[in-house]
Coordinates of C-alpha atoms in Angstrom, one line a residue:
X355 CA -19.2 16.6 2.4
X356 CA -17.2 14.0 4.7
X357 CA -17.3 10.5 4.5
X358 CA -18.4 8.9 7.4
X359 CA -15.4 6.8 9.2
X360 CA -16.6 3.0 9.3
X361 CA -14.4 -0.2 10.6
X362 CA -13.5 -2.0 8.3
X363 CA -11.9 1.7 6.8
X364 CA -11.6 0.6 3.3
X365 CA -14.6 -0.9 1.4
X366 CA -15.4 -4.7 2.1
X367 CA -14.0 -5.9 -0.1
X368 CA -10.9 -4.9 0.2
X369 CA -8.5 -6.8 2.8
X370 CA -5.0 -5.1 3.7
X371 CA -3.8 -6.3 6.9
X372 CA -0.5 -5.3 9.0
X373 CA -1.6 -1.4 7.5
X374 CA 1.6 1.0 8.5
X375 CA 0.1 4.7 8.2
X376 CA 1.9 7.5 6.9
X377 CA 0.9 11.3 6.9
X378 CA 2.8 12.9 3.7
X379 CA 1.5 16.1 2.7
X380 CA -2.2 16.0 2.9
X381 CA -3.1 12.7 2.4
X382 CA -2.5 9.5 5.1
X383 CA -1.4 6.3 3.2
X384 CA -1.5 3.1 4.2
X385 CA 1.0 0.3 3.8
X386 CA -0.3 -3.2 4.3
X387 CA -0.1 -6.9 2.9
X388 CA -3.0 -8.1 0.7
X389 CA -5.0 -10.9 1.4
X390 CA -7.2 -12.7 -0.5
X391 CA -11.0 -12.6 0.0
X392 CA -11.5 -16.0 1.6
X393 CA -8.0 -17.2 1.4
X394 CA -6.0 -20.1 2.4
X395 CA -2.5 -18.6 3.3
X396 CA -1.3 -14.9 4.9
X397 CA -0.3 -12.1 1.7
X398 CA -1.6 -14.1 -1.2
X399 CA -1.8 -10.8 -3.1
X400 CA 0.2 -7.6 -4.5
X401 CA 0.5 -4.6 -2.6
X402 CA -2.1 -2.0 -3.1
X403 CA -2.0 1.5 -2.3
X404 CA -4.8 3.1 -0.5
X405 CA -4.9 6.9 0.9
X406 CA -7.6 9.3 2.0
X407 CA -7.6 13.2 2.6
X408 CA -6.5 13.6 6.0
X409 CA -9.3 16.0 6.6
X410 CA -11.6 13.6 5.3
X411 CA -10.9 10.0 6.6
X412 CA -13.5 7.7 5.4
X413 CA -12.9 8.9 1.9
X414 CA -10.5 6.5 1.0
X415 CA -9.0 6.1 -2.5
X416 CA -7.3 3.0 -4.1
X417 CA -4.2 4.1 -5.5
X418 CA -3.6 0.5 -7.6
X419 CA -1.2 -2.0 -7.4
X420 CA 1.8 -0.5 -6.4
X421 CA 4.3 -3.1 -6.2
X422 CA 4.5 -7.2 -7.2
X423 CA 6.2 -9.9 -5.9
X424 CA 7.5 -11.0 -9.2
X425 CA 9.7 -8.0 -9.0
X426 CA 11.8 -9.5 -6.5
X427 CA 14.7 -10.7 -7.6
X428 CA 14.3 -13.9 -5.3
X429 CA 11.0 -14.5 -7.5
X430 CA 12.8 -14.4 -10.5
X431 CA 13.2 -10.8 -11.5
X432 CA 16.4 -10.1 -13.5
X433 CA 19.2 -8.4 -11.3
X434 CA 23.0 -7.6 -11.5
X435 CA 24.0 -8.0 -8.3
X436 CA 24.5 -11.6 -5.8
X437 CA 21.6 -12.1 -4.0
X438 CA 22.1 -12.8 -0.3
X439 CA 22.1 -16.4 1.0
X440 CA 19.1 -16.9 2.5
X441 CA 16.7 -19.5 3.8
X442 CA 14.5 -21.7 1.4
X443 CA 13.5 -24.2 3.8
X444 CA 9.7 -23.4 3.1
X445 CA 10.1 -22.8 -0.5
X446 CA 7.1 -24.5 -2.6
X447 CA 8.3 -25.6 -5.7
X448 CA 6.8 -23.4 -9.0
X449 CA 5.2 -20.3 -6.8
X450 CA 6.4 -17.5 -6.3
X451 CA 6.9 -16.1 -2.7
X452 CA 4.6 -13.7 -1.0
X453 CA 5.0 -10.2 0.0
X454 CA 4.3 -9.9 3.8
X455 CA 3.9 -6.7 6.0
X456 CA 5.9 -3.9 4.6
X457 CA 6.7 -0.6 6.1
X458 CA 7.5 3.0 3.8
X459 CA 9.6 6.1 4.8
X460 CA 10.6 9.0 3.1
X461 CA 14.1 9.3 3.0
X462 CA 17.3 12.0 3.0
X463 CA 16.8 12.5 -1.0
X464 CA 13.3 12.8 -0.9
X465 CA 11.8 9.4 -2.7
X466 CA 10.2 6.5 -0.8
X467 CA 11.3 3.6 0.5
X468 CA 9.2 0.4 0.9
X469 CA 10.8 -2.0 3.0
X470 CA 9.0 -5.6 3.2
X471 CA 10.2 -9.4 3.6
X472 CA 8.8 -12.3 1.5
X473 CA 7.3 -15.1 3.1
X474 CA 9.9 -17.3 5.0
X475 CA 13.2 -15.6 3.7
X476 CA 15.5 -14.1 5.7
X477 CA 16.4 -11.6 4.3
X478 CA 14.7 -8.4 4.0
X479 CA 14.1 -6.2 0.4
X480 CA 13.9 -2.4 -0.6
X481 CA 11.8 -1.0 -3.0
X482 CA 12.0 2.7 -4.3
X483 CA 9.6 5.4 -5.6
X484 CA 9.5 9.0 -6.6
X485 CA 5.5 9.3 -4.6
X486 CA 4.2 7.5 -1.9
X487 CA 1.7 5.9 -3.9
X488 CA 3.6 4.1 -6.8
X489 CA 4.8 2.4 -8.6
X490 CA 7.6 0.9 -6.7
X491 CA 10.8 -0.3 -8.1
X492 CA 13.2 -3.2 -6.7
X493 CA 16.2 -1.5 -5.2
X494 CA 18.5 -3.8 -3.3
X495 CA 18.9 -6.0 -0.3
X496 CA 19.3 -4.7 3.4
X497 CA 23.3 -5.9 3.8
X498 CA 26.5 -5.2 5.3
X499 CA 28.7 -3.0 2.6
X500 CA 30.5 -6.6 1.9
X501 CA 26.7 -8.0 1.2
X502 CA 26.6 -10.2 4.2
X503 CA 23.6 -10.3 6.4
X504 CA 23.8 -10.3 10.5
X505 CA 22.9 -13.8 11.6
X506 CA 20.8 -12.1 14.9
X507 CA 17.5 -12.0 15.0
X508 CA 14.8 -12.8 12.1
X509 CA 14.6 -10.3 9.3
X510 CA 11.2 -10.3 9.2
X511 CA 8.3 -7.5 9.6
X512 CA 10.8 -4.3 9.0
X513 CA 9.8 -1.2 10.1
X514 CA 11.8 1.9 8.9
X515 CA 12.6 5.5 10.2
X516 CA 14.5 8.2 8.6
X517 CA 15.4 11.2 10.3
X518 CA 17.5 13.9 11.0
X519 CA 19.7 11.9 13.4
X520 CA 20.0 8.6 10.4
X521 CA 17.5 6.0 9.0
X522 CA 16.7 3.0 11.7
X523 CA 15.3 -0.3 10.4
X524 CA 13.7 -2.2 12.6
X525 CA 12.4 -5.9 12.7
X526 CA 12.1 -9.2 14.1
X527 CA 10.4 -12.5 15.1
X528 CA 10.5 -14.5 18.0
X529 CA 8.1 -17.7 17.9
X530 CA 8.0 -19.7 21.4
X531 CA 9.5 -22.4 19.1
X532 CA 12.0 -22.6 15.7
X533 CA 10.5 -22.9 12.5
X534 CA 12.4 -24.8 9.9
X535 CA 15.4 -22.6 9.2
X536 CA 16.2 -21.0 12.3
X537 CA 17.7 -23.3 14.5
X538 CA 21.4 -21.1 14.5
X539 CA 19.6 -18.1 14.8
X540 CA 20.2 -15.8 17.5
X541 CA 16.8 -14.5 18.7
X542 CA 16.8 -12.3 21.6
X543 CA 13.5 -10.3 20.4
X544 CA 13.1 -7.4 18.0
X545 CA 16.3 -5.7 16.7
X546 CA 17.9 -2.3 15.5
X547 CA 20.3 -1.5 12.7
X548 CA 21.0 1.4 11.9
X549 CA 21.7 2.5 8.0
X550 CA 23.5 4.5 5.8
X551 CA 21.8 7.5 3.4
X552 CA 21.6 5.1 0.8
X553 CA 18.5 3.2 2.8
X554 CA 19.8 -0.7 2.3
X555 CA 23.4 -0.7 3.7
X556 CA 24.1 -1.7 7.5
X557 CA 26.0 0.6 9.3
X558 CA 25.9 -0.4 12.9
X559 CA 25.6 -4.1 14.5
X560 CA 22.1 -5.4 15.1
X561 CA 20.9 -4.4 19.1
X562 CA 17.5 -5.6 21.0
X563 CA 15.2 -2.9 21.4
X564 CA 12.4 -5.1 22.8
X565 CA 12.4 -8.7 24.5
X566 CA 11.4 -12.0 23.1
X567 CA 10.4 -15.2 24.2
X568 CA 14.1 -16.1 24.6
X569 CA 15.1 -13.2 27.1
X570 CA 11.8 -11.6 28.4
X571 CA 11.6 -13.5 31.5
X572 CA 12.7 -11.1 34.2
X573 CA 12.4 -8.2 32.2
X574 CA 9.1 -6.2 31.8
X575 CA 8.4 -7.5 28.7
X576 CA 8.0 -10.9 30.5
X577 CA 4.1 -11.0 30.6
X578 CA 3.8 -9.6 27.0
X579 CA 7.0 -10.4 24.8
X580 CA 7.7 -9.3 21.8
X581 CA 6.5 -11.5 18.7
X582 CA 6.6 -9.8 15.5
X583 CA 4.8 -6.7 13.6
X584 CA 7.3 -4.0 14.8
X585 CA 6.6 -0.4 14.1
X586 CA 8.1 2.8 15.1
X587 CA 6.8 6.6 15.3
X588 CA 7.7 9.6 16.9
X589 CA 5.6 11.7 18.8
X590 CA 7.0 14.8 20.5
X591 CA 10.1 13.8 22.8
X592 CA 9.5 9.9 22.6
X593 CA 9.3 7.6 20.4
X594 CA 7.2 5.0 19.9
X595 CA 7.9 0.9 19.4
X596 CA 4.6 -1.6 18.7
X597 CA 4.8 -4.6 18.4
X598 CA 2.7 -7.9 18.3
X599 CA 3.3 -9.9 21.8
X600 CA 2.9 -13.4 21.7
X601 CA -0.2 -13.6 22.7
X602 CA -0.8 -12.8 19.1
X603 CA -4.3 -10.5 19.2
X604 CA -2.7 -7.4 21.1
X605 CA -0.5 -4.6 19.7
X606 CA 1.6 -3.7 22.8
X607 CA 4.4 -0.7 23.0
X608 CA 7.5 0.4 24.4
X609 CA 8.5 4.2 25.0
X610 CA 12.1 5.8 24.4
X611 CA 13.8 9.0 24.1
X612 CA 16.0 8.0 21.4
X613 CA 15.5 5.4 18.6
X614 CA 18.4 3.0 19.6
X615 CA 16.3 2.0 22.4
X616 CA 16.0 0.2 24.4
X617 CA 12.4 0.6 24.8
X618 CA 11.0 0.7 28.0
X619 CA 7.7 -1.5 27.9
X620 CA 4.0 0.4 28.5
X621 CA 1.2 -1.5 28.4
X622 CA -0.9 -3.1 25.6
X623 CA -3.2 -0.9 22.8
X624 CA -5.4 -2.6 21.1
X625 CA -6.4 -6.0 21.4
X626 CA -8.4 -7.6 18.2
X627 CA -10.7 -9.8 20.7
X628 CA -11.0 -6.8 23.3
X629 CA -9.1 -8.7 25.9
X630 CA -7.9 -6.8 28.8
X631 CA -10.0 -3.7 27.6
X632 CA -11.4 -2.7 31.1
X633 CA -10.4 -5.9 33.1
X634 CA -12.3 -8.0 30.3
X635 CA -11.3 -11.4 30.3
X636 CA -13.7 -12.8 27.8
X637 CA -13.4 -12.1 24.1
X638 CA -15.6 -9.8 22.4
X639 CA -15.1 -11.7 18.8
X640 CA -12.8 -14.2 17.6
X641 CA -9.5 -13.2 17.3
X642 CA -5.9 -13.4 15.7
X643 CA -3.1 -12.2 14.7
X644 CA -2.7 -8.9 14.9
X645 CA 0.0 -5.5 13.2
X646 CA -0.4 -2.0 12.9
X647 CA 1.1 1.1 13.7
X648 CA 0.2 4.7 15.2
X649 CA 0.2 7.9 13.3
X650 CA -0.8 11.4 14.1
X651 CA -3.5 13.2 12.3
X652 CA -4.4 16.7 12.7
X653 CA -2.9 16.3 16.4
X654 CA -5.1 13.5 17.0
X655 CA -3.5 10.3 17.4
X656 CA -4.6 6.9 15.8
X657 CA -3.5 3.0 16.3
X658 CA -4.6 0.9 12.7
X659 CA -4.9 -2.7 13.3
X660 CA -6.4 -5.1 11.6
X661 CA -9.5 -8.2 12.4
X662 CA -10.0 -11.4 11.1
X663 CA -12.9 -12.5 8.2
X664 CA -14.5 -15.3 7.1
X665 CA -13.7 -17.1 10.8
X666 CA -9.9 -17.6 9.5
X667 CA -7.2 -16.6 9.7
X668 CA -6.2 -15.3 6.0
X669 CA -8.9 -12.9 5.5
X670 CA -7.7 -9.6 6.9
X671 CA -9.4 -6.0 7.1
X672 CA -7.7 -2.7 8.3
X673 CA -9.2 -1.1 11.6
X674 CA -8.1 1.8 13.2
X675 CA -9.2 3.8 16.8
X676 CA -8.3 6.6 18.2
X677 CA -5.9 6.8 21.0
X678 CA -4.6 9.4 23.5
X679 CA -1.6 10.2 24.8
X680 CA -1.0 11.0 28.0
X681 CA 1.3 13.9 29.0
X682 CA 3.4 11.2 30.5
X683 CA 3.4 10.0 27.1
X684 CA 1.8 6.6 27.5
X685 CA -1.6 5.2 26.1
X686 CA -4.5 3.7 27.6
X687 CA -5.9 0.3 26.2
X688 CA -8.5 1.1 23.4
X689 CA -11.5 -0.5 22.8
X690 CA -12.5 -2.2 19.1
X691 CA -15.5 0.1 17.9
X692 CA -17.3 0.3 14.8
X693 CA -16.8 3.8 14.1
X694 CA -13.1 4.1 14.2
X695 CA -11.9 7.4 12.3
X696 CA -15.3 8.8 12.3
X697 CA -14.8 11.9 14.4
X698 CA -17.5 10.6 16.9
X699 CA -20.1 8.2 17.4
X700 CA -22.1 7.2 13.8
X701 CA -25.7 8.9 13.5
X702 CA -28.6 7.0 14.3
X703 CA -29.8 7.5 11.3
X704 CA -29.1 5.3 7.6
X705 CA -28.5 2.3 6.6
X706 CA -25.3 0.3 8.2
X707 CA -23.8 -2.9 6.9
X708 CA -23.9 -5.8 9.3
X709 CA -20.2 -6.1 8.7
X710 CA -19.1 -2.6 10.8
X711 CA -20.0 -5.0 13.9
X712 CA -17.2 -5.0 16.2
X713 CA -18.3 -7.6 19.0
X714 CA -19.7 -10.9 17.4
X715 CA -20.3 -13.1 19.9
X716 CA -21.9 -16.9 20.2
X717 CA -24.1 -18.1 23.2
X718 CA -21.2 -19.9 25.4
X719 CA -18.8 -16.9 25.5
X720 CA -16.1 -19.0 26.8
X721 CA -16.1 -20.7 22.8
X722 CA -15.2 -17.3 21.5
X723 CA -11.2 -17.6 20.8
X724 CA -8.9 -17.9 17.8
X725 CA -10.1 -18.1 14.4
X726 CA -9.8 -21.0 12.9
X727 CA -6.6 -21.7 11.3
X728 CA -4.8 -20.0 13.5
X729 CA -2.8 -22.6 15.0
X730 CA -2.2 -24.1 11.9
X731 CA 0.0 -23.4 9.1
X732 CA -0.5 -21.4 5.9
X733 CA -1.5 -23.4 3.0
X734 CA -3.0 -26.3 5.3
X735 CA -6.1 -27.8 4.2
X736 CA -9.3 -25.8 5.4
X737 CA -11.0 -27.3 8.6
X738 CA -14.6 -26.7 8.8
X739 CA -15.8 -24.2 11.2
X740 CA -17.4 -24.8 14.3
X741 CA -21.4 -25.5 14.0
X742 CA -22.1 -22.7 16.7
X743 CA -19.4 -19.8 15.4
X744 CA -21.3 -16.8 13.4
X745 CA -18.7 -15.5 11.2
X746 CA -18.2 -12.0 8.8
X747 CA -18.2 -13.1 5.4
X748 CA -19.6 -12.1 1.8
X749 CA -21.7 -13.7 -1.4
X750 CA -21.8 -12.8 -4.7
X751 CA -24.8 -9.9 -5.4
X752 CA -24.2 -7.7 -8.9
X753 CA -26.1 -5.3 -6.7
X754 CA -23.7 -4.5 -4.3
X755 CA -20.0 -2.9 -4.8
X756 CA -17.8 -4.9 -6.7
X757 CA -20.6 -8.0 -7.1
X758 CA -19.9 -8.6 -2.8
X759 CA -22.5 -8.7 -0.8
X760 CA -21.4 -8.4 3.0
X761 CA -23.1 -10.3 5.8
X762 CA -23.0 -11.7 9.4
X763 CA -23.5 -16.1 9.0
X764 CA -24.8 -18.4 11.3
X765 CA -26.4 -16.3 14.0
X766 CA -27.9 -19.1 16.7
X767 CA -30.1 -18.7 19.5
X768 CA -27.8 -16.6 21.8
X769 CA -25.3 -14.9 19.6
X770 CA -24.9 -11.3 18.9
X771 CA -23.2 -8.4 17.0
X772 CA -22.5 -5.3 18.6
X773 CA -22.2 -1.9 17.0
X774 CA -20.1 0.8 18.9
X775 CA -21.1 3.9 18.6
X776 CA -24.4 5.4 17.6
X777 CA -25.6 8.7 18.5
X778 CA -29.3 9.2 18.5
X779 CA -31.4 12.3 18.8
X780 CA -34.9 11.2 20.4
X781 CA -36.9 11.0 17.1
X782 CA -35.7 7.7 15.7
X783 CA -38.9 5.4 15.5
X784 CA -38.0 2.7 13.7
X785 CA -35.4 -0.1 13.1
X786 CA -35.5 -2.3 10.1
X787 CA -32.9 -5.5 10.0
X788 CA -32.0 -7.2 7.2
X789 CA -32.5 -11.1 7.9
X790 CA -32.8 -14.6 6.2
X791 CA -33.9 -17.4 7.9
X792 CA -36.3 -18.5 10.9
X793 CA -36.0 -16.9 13.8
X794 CA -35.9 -14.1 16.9
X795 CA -34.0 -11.3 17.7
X796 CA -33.5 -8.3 20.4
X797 CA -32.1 -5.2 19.8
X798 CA -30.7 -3.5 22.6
X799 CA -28.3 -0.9 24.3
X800 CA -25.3 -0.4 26.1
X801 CA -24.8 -4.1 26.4
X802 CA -25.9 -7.5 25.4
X803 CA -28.2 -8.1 28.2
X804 CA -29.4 -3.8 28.2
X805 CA -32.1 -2.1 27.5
X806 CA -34.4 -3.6 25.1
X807 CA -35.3 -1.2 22.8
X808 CA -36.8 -3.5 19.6
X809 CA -37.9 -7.1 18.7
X810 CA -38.2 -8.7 15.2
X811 CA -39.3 -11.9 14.1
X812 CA -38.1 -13.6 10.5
X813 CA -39.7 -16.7 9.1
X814 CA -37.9 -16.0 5.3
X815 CA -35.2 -18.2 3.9
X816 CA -34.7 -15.7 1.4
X817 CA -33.2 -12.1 2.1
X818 CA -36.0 -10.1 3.9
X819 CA -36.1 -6.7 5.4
X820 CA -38.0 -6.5 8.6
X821 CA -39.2 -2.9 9.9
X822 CA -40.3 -3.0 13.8
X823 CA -40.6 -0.2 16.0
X824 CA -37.8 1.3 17.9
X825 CA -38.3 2.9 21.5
X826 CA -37.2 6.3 21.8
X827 CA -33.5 6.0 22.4
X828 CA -31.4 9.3 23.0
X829 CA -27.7 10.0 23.4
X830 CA -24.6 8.0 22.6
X831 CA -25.1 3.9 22.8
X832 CA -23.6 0.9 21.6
X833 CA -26.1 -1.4 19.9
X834 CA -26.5 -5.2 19.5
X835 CA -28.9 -7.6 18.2
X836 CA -29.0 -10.7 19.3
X837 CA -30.6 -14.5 18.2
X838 CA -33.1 -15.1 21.0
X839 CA -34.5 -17.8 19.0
X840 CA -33.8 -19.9 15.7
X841 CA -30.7 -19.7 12.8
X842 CA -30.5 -16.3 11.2
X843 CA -28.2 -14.3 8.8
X844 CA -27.9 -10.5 9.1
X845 CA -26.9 -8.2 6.5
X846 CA -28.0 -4.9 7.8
X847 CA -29.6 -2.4 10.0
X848 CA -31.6 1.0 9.4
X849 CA -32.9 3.4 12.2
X850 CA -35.8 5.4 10.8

């Protein structure tokens, strides 16, 4: 029996951001960082491996810990070979650096590669591995035969593609300003190198394949330049180049006919707050940063993002939507939903976390933005939230998986969560929320101000279950419930 696709894909719990997926064999993987639940700085974990059948794609399976940053010779592994000079401007005396967005690729001799650059260094590593799942093993440093490293462009979020034609490496980073360490840098966007059958030595000088903040004006990457988070696919007779644009919570692309690029820019995918989905200018939830990567499935075609937690910025979770490409070969703009692999909207039927919500939303719309933290710098001291924000987060409960009980904080009067899709058959008479605290809410469809199809009352501090009845409701609808009156928490809701 199949697993019902959810966003968040993975379990709750679980937070693996910047998620790269790869079809080999019969099982999609995903490549990611690893946040920490509640964290206080980007990556502050090991990579895990996660993979699910890809007939079955909300049946994911934790494959472990498949690589740690104390393996890295620039953490203090042992290694017989120079390191690279590289920058330690941000180093923090006595910790180890972290292990941001990695990409994998299968190359000529048939092992993995896992290609992935620790915080603030510029220079990027290579791991290697007979399975796509584990355990990786240090390998070498992405340099010129001589071991230099090309002073152009940031090596920072590689992406990797080996093919027939040679192995590409990809990557980038182009901040509207220089962080400590790059003032000589030569940033002109996101770059190409091209390397040898060996998967870490340079054989071609670094070219722009995408424009940054330092050369997009004029070009028509001017509106949306490239940031960071590159990734590159293949689909048919193009190929594929996302990236994060600086306005930070879109995944944008460019289209080519061969990987050298350049890439001719398309349009956005994905945006984390829903902005510019449909000419909407208002966030749906608060937003971030934002990587991922597209992958094809059983000729179906997906783009994996990720959203932000705990209304911060270093609590991550893997999303993914389905996308289609046009016989043009471009993509439309996708909307967030809450149902993401599921082959379809979710039945009206069971008991859904709270946490699936894909629009949260508080009563002045125009308050919904960044996440806090955002601005800021990893590490900084936590600011407090703001009194009005309702927030995804979790607390300790034995009862649920892994002790963590998921939950929607700090509903007001006039915020809502949103649930895209549910499909509903006619017979559902019932819908029972799961609330604590005083308050009102509405349920209703198709929008925030729709059809209002239930109303509940709580007057529990304590968790309570409230069972109202549900007017008959048939066909595919989004769903939100919103905080008409009073301070509630919401865990969960259960058409009957």
């Amino acid at each position: 029996m199949k697993t019902f696709g959810l966003n968040p894909y993975l379990p709750y719990w679980e937070n693996v951001p910047d998620g790269e997926p790869h079809v080999f064999g019969d099982r999609v993987y995903i490549f990611g960082s690893h946040d920490k639940q509640d964290g206080d700085s980007f990556c502050e974990e090991d990579y895990v491996g996660w993979s699910a059948p890809i007939n079955d794609l909300g049946n994911w399976r934790c494959e472990g810990i498949i690589y740690k940053k104390e393996q890295d010779p620039i953490n203090g592994a042992s290694y017989d070979k120079e390191i690279p000079a590289y920058d330690d401007a941000m180093d923090a005396e006595g910790m180890l650096h972290n292990l941001y967005a990695p990409d994998v690729a299968q190359g000529p001799d048939g092992r993995y590669y896992l290609y992935y650059a620790l915080d603030f260094v510029n220079v990027i590593s290579v791991a290697v591995c007979d399975t796509p799942a584990g355990q990786y093993e240090f390998l070498g440093y992405v340099t010129r035969a001589d071991g230099s490293v090309p002073n152009i462009g940031r090596w920072f979020d590689p992406a990797i593609l080996s093919e027939e034609s040679g192995n590409y490496l990809y990557y980038g980073f182009s901040p509207s300003f220089r962080f400590p360490g790059m003032e000589t840098l030569e940033i002109p966007g996101a770059m190409m190198v091209k390397l040898a059958d060996d998967m870490h030595t340079i054989i071609s000088e670094p070219v722009c394949v995408a424009n940054g903040y330092d050369t997009a004006k004029g070009t028509d990457y001017e509106e949306h330049p490239f940031f960071e988070a590159s990734s590159i696919r293949k689909f048919g007779e193009w190929y594929y180049f996302v990236y994060s644009s600086q306005q930070m919570h879109e995944l944008c692309y460019g289209i080519s006919k061969i990987p050298e690029g350049p890439f001719e820019y398309k349009g956005i995918i994905v945006s984390n707050g829903d902005i510019g989905y449909q000419g909407n200018e208002l966030a749906t939830s608060y937003y971030g940063n934002n990587h991922g990567g597209l992958v094809e499935i059983n000729g179906k075609h997906y783009i994996f993002w990720h959203r932000h937690t705990h209304g911060r910025a270093f609590s991550r979770q893997g999303c993914a939507d389905k996308v289609e490409i046009l016989a043009d070969g471009t993509i439309s703009q996708v909307e967030m939903t809450s149902c993401g692999l599921n082959d379809g909207a979710l039945p009206a039927r069971g008991k859904y976390g709270s946490y699936i919500a894909c629009h949260l939303t508080e009563a002045e719309r125009e308050k919904v933005g960044l996440v806090v933290g955002m601005t800021g710098g990893p590490g900084d001291s936590r600011p407090e939230l703001p009194k009005s924000m309702p927030y995804i987060t979790e607390e300790r409960d034995e009862d649920y998986e892994h002790g963590c009980k998921p939950y929607i904080r700090n509903m007001r009067t006039g915020a809502v969560a949103g649930f895209k899709y549910f499909e509903f058959d006619g017979t559902e008479k019932e819908i029972a929320l799961e609330l604590r605290g005083v308050g009102k809410v509405e349920v209703s469809v198709d929008a925030p101000d729709g059809k209002i199809v239930a109303e509940a009352e709580n007057t529990s501090e304590m968790w309570n279950t409230v069972s109202v009845e549900l007017k008959k409701t048939k066909g595919v609808h989004a769903l939100y419930v919103k905080c008409v009156d009073g301070k509630l928490d919401f865990a969960s809701v259960e058409m009957k």
